[in-house]
Coordinates of C-alpha atoms and ligand atoms in Angstrom, one line a residue:
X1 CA -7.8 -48.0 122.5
X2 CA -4.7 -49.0 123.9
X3 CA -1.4 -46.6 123.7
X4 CA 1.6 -46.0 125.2
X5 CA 3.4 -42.3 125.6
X6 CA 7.0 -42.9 123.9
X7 CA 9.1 -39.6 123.0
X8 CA 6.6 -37.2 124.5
X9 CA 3.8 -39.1 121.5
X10 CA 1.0 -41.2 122.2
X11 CA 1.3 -44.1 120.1
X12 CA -1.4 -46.6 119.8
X13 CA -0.2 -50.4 121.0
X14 CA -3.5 -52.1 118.7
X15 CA -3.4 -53.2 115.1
X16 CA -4.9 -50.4 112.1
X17 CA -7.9 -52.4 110.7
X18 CA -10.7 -50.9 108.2
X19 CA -9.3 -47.8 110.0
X20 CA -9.7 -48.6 113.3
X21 CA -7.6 -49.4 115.9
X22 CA -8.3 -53.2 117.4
X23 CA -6.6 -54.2 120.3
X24 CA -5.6 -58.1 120.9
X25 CA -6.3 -59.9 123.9
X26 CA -2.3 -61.0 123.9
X27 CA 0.1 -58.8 123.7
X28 CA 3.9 -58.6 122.6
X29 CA 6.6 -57.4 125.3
X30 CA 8.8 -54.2 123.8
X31 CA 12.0 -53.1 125.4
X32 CA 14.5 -51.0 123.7
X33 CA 17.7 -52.3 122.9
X34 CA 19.8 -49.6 124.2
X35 CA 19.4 -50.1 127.7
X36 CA 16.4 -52.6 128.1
X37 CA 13.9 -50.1 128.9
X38 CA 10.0 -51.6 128.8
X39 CA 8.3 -49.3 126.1
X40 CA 5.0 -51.2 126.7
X41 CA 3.3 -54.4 125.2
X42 CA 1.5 -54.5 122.0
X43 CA -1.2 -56.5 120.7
X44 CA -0.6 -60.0 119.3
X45 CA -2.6 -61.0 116.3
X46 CA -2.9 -64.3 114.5
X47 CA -5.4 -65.5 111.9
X48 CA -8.4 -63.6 113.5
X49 CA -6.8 -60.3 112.8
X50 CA -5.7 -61.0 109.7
X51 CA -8.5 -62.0 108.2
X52 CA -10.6 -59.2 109.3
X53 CA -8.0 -57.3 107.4
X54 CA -7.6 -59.1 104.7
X55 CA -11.4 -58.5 104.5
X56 CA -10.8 -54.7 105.0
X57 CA -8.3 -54.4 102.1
X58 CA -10.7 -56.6 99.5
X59 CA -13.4 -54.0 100.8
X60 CA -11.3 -50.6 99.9
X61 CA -9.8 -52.2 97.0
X62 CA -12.3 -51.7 94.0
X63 CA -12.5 -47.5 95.4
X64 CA -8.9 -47.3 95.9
X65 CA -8.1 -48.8 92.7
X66 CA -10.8 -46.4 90.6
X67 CA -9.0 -43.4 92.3
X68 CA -6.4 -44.1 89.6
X69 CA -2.6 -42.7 90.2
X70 CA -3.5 -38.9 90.3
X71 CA -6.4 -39.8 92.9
X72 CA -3.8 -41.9 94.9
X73 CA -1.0 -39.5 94.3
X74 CA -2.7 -36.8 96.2
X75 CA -3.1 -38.6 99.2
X76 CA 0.5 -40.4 99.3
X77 CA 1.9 -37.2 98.4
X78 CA 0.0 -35.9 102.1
X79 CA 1.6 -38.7 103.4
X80 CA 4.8 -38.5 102.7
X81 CA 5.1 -34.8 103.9
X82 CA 3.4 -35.5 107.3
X83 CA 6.3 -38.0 107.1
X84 CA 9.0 -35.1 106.6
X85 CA 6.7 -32.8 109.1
X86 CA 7.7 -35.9 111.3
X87 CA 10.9 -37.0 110.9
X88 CA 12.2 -35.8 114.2
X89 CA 9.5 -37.8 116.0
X90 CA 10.1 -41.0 113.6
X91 CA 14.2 -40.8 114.8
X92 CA 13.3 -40.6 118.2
X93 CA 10.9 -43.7 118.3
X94 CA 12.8 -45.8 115.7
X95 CA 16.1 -44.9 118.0
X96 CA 14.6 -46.2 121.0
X97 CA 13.0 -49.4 119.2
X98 CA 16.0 -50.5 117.1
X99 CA 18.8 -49.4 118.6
X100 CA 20.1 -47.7 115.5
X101 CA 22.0 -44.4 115.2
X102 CA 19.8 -41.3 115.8
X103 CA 21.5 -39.0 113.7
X104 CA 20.9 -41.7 110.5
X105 CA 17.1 -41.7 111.7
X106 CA 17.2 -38.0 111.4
X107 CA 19.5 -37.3 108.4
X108 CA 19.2 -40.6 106.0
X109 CA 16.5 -42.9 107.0
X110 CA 13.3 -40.8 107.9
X111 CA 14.0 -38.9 104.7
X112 CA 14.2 -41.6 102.9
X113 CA 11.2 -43.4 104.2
X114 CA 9.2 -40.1 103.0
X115 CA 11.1 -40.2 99.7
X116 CA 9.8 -43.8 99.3
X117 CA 6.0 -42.6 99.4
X118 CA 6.7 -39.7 97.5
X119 CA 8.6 -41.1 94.8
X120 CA 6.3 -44.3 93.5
X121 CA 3.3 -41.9 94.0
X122 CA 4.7 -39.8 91.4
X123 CA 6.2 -42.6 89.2
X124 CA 3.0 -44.2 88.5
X125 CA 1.2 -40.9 87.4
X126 CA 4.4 -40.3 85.2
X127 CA 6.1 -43.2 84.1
X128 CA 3.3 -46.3 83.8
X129 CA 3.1 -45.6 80.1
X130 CA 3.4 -47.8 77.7
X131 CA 3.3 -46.5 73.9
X132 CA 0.6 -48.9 71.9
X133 CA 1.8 -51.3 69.1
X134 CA 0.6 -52.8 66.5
X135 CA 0.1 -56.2 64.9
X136 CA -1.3 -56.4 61.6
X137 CA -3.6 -53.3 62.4
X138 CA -4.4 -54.4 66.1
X139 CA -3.1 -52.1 68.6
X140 CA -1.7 -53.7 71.9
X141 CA -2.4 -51.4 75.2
X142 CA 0.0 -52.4 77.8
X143 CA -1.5 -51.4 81.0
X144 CA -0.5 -52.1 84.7
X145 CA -3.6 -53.3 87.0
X146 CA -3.7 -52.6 90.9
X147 CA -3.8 -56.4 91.6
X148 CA -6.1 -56.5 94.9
X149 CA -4.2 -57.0 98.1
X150 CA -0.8 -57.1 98.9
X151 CA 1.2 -58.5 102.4
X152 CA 3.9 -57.0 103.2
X153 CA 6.3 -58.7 106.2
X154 CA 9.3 -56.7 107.2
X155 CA 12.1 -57.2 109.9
X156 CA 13.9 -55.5 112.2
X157 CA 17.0 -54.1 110.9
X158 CA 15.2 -50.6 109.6
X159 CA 11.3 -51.0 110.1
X160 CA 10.0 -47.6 108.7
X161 CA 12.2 -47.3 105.9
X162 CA 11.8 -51.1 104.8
X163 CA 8.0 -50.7 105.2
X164 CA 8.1 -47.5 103.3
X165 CA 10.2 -49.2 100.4
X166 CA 7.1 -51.3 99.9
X167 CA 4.4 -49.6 100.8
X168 CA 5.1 -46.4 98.2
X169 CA 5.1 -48.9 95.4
X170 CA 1.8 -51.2 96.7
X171 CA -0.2 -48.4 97.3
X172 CA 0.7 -46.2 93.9
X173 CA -0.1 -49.5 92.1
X174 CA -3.3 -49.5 93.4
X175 CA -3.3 -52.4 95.9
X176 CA -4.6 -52.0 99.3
X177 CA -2.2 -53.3 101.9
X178 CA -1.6 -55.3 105.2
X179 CA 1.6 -54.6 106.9
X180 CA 3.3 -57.0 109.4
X181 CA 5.9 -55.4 110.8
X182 CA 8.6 -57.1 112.9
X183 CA 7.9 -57.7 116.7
X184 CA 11.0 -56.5 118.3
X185 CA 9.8 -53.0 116.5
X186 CA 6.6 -52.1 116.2
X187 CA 6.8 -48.0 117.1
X188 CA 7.1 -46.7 114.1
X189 CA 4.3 -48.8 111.9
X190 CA 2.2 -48.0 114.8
X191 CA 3.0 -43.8 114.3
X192 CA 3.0 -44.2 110.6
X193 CA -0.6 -46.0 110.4
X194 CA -1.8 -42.7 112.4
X195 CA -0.4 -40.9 109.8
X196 CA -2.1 -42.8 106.6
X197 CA -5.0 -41.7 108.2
X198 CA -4.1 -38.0 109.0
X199 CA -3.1 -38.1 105.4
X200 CA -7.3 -39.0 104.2
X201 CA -6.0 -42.7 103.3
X202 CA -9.6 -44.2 102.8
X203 CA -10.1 -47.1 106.1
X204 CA -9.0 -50.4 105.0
X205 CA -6.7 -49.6 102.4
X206 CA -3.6 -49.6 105.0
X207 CA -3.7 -51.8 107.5
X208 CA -1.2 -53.0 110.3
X209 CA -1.2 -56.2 112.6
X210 CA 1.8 -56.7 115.0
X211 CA 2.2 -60.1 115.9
X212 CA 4.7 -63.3 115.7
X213 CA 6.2 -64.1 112.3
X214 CA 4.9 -67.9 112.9
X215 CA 1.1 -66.6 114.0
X216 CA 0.0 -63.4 112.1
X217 CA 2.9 -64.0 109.6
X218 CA 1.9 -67.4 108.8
X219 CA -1.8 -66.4 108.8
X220 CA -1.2 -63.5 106.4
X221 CA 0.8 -65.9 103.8
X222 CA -1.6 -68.6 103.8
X223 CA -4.6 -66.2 103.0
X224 CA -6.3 -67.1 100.1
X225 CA -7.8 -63.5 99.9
X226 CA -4.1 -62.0 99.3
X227 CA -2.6 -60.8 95.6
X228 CA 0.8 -60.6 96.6
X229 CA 3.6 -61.3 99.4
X230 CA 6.5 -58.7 99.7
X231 CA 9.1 -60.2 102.5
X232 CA 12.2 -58.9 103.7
X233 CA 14.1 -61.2 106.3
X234 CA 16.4 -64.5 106.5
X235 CA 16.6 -67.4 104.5
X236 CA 14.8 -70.2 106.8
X237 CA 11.6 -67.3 107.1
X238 CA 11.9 -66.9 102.9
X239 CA 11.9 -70.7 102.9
X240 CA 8.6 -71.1 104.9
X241 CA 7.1 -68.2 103.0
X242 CA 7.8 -69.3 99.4
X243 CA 5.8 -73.0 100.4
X244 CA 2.4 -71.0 101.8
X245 CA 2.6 -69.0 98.8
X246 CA 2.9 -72.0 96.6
X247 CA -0.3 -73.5 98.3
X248 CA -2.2 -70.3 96.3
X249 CA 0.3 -70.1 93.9
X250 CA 0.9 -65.8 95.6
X251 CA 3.3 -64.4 93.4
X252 CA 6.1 -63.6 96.0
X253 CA 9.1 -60.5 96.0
X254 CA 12.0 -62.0 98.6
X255 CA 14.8 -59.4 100.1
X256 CA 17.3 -61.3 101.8
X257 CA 19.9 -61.7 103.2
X258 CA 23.7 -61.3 102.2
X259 CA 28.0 -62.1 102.7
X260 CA 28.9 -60.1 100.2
X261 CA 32.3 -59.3 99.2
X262 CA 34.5 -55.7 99.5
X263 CA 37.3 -56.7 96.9
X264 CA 40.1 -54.4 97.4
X265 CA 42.8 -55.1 94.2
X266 CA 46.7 -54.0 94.5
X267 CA 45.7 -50.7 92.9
X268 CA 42.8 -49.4 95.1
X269 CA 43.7 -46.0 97.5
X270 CA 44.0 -47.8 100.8
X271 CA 42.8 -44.9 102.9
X272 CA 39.4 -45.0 100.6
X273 CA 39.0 -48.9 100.6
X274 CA 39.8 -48.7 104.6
X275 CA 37.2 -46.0 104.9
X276 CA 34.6 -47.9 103.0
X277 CA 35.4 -51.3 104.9
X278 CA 34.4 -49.3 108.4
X279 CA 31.6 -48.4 106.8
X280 CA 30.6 -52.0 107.0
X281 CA 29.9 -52.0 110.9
X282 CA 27.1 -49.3 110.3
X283 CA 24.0 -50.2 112.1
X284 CA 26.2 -52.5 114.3
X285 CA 26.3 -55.2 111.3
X286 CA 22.5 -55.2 111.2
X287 CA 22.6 -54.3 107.4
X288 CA 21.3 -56.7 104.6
X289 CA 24.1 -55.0 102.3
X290 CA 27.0 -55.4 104.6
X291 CA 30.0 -56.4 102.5
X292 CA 31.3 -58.8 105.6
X293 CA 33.7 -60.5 103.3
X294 CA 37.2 -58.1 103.4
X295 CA 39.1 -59.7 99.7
X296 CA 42.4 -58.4 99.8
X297 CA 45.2 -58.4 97.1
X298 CA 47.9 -60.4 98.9
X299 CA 49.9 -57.0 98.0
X300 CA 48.5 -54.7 99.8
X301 CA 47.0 -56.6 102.9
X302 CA 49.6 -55.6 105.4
X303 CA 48.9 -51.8 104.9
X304 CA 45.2 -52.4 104.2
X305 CA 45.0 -54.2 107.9
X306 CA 47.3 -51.4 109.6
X307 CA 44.9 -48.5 108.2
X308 CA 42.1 -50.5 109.1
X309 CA 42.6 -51.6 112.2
X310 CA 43.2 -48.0 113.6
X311 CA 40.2 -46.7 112.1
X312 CA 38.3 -49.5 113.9
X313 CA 40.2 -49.3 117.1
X314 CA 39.2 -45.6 117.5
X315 CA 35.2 -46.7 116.6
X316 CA 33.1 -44.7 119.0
X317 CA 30.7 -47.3 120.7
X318 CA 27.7 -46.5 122.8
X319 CA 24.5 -44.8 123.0
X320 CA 22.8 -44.1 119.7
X321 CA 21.2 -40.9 120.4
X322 CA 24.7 -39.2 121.2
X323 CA 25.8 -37.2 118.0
X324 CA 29.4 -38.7 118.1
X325 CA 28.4 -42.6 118.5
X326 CA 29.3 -44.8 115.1
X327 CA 28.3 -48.2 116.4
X328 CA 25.5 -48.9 118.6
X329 CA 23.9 -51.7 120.4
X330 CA 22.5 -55.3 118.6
X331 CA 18.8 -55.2 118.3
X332 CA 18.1 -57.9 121.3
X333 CA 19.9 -60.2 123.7
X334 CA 18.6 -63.4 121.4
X335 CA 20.3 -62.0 117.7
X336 CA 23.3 -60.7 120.8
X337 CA 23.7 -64.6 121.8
X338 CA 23.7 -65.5 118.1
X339 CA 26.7 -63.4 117.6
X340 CA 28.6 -64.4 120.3
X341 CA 27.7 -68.0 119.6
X342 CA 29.1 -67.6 115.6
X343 CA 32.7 -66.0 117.1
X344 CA 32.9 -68.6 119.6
X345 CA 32.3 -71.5 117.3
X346 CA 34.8 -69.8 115.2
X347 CA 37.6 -69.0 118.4
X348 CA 37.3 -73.0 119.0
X349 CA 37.8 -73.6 115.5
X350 CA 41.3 -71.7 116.1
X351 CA 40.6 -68.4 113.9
X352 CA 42.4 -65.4 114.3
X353 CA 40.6 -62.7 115.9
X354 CA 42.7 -59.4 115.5
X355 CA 39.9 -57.0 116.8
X356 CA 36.6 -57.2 118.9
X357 CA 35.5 -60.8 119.0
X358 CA 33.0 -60.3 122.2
X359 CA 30.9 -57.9 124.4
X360 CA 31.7 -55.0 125.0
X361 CA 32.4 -54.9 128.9
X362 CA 32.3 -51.5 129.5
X363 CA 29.0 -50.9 128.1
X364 CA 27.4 -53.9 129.1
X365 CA 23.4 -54.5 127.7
X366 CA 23.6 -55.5 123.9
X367 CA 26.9 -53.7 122.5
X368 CA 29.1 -56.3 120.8
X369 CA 32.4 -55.0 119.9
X370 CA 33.5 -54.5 116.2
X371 CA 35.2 -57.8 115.1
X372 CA 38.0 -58.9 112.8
X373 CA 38.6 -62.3 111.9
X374 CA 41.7 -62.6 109.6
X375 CA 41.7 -65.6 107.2
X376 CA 39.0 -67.3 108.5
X377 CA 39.1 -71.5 107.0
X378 CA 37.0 -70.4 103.7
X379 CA 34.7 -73.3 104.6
X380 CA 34.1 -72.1 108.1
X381 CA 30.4 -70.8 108.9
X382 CA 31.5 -67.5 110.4
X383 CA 33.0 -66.8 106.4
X384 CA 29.9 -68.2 104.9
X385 CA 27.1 -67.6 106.9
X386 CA 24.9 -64.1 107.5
X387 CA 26.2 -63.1 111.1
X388 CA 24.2 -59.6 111.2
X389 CA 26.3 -58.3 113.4
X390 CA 30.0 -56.4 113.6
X391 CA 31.6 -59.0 112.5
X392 CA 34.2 -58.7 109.4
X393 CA 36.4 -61.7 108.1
X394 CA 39.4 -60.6 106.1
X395 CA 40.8 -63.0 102.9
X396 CA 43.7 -62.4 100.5
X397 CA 43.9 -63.2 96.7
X398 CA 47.0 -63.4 94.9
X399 CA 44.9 -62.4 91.1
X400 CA 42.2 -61.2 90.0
X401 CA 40.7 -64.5 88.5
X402 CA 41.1 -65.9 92.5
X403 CA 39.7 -62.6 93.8
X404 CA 36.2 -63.4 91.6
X405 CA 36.3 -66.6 91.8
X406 CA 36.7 -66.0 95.8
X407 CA 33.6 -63.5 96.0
X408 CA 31.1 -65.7 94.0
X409 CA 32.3 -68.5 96.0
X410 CA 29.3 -67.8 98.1
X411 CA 25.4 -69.1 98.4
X412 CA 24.1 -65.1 98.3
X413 CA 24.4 -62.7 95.9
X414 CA 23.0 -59.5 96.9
X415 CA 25.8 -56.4 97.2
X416 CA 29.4 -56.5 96.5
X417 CA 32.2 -53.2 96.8
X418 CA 34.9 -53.0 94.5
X419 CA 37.8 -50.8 95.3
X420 CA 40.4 -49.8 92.7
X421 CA 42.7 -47.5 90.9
X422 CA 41.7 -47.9 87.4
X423 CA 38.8 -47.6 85.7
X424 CA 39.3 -50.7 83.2
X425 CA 40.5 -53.1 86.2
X426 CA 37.0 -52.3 88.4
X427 CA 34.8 -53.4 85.2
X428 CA 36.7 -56.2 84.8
X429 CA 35.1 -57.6 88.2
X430 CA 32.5 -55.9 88.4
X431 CA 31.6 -58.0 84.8
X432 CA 31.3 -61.3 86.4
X433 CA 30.5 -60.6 90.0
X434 CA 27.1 -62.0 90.9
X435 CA 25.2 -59.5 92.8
X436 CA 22.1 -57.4 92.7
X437 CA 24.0 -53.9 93.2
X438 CA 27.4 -53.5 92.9
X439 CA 29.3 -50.0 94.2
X440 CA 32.9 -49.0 93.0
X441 CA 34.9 -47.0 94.8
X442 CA 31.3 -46.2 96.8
X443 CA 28.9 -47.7 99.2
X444 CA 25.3 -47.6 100.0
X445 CA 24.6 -45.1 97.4
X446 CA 20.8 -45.3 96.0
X447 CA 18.7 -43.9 93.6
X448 CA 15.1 -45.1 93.8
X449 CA 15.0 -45.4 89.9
X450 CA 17.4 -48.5 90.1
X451 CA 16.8 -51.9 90.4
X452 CA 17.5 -53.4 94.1
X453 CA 17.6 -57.1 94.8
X454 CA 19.5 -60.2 95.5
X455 CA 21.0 -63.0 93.4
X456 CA 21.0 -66.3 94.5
X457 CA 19.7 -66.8 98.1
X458 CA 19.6 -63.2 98.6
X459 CA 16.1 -63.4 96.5
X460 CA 13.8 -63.3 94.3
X461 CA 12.7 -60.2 92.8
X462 CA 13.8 -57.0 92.5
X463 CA 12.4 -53.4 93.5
X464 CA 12.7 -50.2 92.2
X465 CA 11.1 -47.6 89.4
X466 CA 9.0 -49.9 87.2
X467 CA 10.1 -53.1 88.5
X468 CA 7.9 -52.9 92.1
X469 CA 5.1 -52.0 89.7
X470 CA 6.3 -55.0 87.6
X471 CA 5.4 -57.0 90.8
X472 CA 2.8 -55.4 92.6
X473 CA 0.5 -54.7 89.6
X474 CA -1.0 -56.7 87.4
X475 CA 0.7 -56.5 83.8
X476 CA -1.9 -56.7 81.3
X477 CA -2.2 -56.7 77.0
X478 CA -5.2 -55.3 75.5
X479 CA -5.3 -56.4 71.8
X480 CA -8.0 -54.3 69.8
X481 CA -8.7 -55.2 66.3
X482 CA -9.1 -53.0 63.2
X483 CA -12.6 -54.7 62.9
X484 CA -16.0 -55.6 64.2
X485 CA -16.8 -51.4 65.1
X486 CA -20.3 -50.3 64.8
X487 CA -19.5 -46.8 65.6
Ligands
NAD501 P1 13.2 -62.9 110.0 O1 13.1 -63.7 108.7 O2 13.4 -63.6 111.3 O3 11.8 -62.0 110.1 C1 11.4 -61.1 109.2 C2 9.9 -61.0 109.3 O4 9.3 -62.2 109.0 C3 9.4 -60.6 110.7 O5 8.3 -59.6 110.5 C4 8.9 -61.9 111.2 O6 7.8 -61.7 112.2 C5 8.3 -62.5 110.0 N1 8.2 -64.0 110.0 C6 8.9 -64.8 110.8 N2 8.4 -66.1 110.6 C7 7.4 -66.0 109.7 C8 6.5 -67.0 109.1 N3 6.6 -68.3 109.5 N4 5.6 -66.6 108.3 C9 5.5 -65.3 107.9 N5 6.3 -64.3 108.5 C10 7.2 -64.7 109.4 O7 14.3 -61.8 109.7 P2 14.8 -60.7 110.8 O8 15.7 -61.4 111.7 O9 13.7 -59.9 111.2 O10 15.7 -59.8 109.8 C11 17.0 -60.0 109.5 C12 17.2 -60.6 108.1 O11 16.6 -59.8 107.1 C13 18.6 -60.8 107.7 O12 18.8 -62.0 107.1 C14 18.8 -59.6 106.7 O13 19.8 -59.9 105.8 C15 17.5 -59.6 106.0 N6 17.3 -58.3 105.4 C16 17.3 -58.2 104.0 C17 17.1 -57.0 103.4 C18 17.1 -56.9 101.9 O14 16.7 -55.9 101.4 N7 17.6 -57.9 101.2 C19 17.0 -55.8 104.2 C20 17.0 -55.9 105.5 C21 17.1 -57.2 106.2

């Protein structure tokens, strides 16, 4: 077994199959993204691997599924607090593989990513209850089936937590899972698969293959022996996804991606909306939920700007695992190049770059600076496309009819902010934006028990309390008639 020591652990660099770890004959360069250290090279799979683990999850399904939530809530409950008993471990490695703040890993993310586990395991013993009806003396039974096995492809941007978000919800349900994590970071699927098994998860019902999106991914979505495809990632991946599962007709959950509007109107506090519009360049842009779109009343722009700009201009850039750093480095010198190559595009075009607009010198590596581009052309790419990285553009509206008219002018639909004064004027907007999640006066706040998807492009699907269960189980009607009983 292959493994390399990362964070003073010894993580293994081989896929988790049938609960064992297999290592690939290729392998899958891993640097970190803060300063391009080589973590090690992990194994490669394509169709072989995943279909000896598609074979290992049809194998554990029938005894993980007759476990039944209580049975299934024991062990996901062990797992999620050898995820707490690990969260320090979990920052460190996801730190060094994504290049995201250390302090998030520790105080947000980790948690969270325990919480996910946790919270489904304890939703399906509670809440999977449907009361019977009836029909002219027949009594309906609504039940929800574990529907066999269930793929699960995640990117970059926050690996464990992202994983986590479907993994609670597969597993409760009673599916066994495959897991193809990212290949820029692999870490900490690698030191969560240890854990499903420290935790007495039966072999075969999690299992993890690294590899390329276009190999294992591809080989995992074509699989005829799959239930269910969970994906989080961009468009063009979505695109290729949704036509493999059409070939089996795979009911599919897509998480995408976003430019979603931060509306501030005439009457918002400036200091608050200028607060939550730094808040924006979190994860250095790298977030799904990023409202990259700045709509501002034509009012209040000039003191919005001022405010904002000196918040950004004081940003503290650098090394993620320092307490005080807000913005860190982009994830890899390819998504890097992307960046630059959207802000140049958009320089030649003429816009009007306030703030940022290329590396960051001092630092050097992958750190791109926080960027403002005022009133982008609203046909432009760099105000319509999904940059993923610090990159704001800034837009003003003279009402609110061209303020909502200006944020569903858009081809995604996944997140919007909405900063005001009153009350009444928020839910005016907020009534006709199109978005899966909408925060007033707020951002990023999340409650497991809601709803989370994308309108639009930004998916199909949505997550959360009984809608994952919605997805990953089988919803099933039992009819029994008042007749035909011999007993
Ligand atoms: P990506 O689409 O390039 O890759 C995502 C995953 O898909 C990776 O595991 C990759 O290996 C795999 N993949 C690639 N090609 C594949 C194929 N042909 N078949 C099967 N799998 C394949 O996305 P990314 O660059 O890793 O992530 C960034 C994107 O994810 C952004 O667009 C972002 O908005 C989106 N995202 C969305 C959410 C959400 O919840 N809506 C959350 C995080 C990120």
């Amino acid at each position: 077994m292959n493994s390399i020591s990362v964070a003073g652990v010894e993580i293994p660099t081989g896929h988790l199959i049938n609960g064992h770890r297999i290592d690939s004959v290729r392998t899958l360069r891993n640097t970190s993204p803060i300063d391009g250290q080589f973590l090690g090279d992990f194994s490669s799979g394509g169709a072989g691997e995943i279909d000896l683990a598609v074979n290992a999850a049809r194998v554990a399904f029938p005894a993980w599924r007759d476990l039944g939530p209580s049975g299934r809530g024991e062990i996901l409950e062990k797992l999620a607090t050898l995820i707490e008993e690990n969260v320090e471990t979990l920052a460190q490695i996801e730190t060094l593989d994504n290049g995201a703040l250390l302090r998030s890993h520790r105080k947000g993310v980790m948690p969270r990513a325990a919480a996910n586990i946790r919270f489904f395991a304890e939703w399906a013993k509670e809440q999977l209850k449907h009361e019977p009806f009836e029909t002219r003396g027949h009594i309906n039974n609504v039940s929800w089936d574990p529907s066999g096995v269930a793929a699960l492809i995640t990117p970059w941007n926050a690996p464990l937590m992202l994983a986590t978000w479907k993994i609670g919800p597969a597993l409760a349900a009673g599916d066994t899972v495959i897991l193809k994590p990212a290949e820029w970071t692999p870490l900490s699927a690698s030191f969560f698969a240890d854990l499903t098994m420290k935790a007495g998860m039966p072999p075969g019902v999690f299992n993890v293959v690294f590899g390329p999106g276009e190999e294992a991914g591809a080989a995992l979505t074509k699989h005829p022996g799959i239930s269910r495809i969970s994906f989080t990632g961009s468009v063009p991946t979505a695109k290729i996804i949704a036509k493999a599962a059409a070939e089996n007709l795979t009911p599919i959950t897509l998480e995408l991606g976003g430019k979603s509007p931060l509306i501030v109107l005439e009457d918002a506090d400036l200091e608050l909306a200028a607060t939550l519009a730094i808040e924006q360049y979190d994860n250095a842009g790298q977030v799904c939920l990023s409202g990259t779109r700045l709509l501002v009343h034509e009012k209040v722009v000039d003191d919005f700007t001022r405010l904002f700009v000196d918040k950004a201009s004081r940003i503290n850039q650098g090394d993620p695992r320092h307490e005080e750093t807000q913005v860190g480095p982009q994830i890899h010198p390819d998504h890097l190049a992307r960046i630059e190559g959207f802000v140049e595009r958009a320089r030649k075009e003429g816009a009007d770059i306030v703030l940022g607009g290329k590396p960051n010198e001092q630092l050097g590596g992958l750190f791109y600076q926080p960027t403002l581009v005022m009133k982008p052309n609203p046909e432009s790419e760099i105000f319509r496309e999904e940059v993923f990285g610090p990159v704001l553009c800034l837009q003003t509206f003279a009402n609110d009819e061209q303020a909502l008219a200006m944020a569903n002018d858009t081809e995604f639909g996944l997140a919007a902010v909405v900063v005001s004064g009153r009350r009444e004027h928020a839910a005016k907007i907020t009534k006709n934006l199109v978005a899966g999640t909408i925060w007033v006066n707020c951002f990023f706040v999340r409650d497991l028990r809601a709803p989370f998807g994308g309108s639009k492009k930004s998916g199909i699907g949505r997550d959360g309390g009984t809608w994952s269960f919605d997805f990953y189980a089988d919803v099933k009607n039992t009819v029994v008639a008042p007749h035909g009983w011999k007993e």
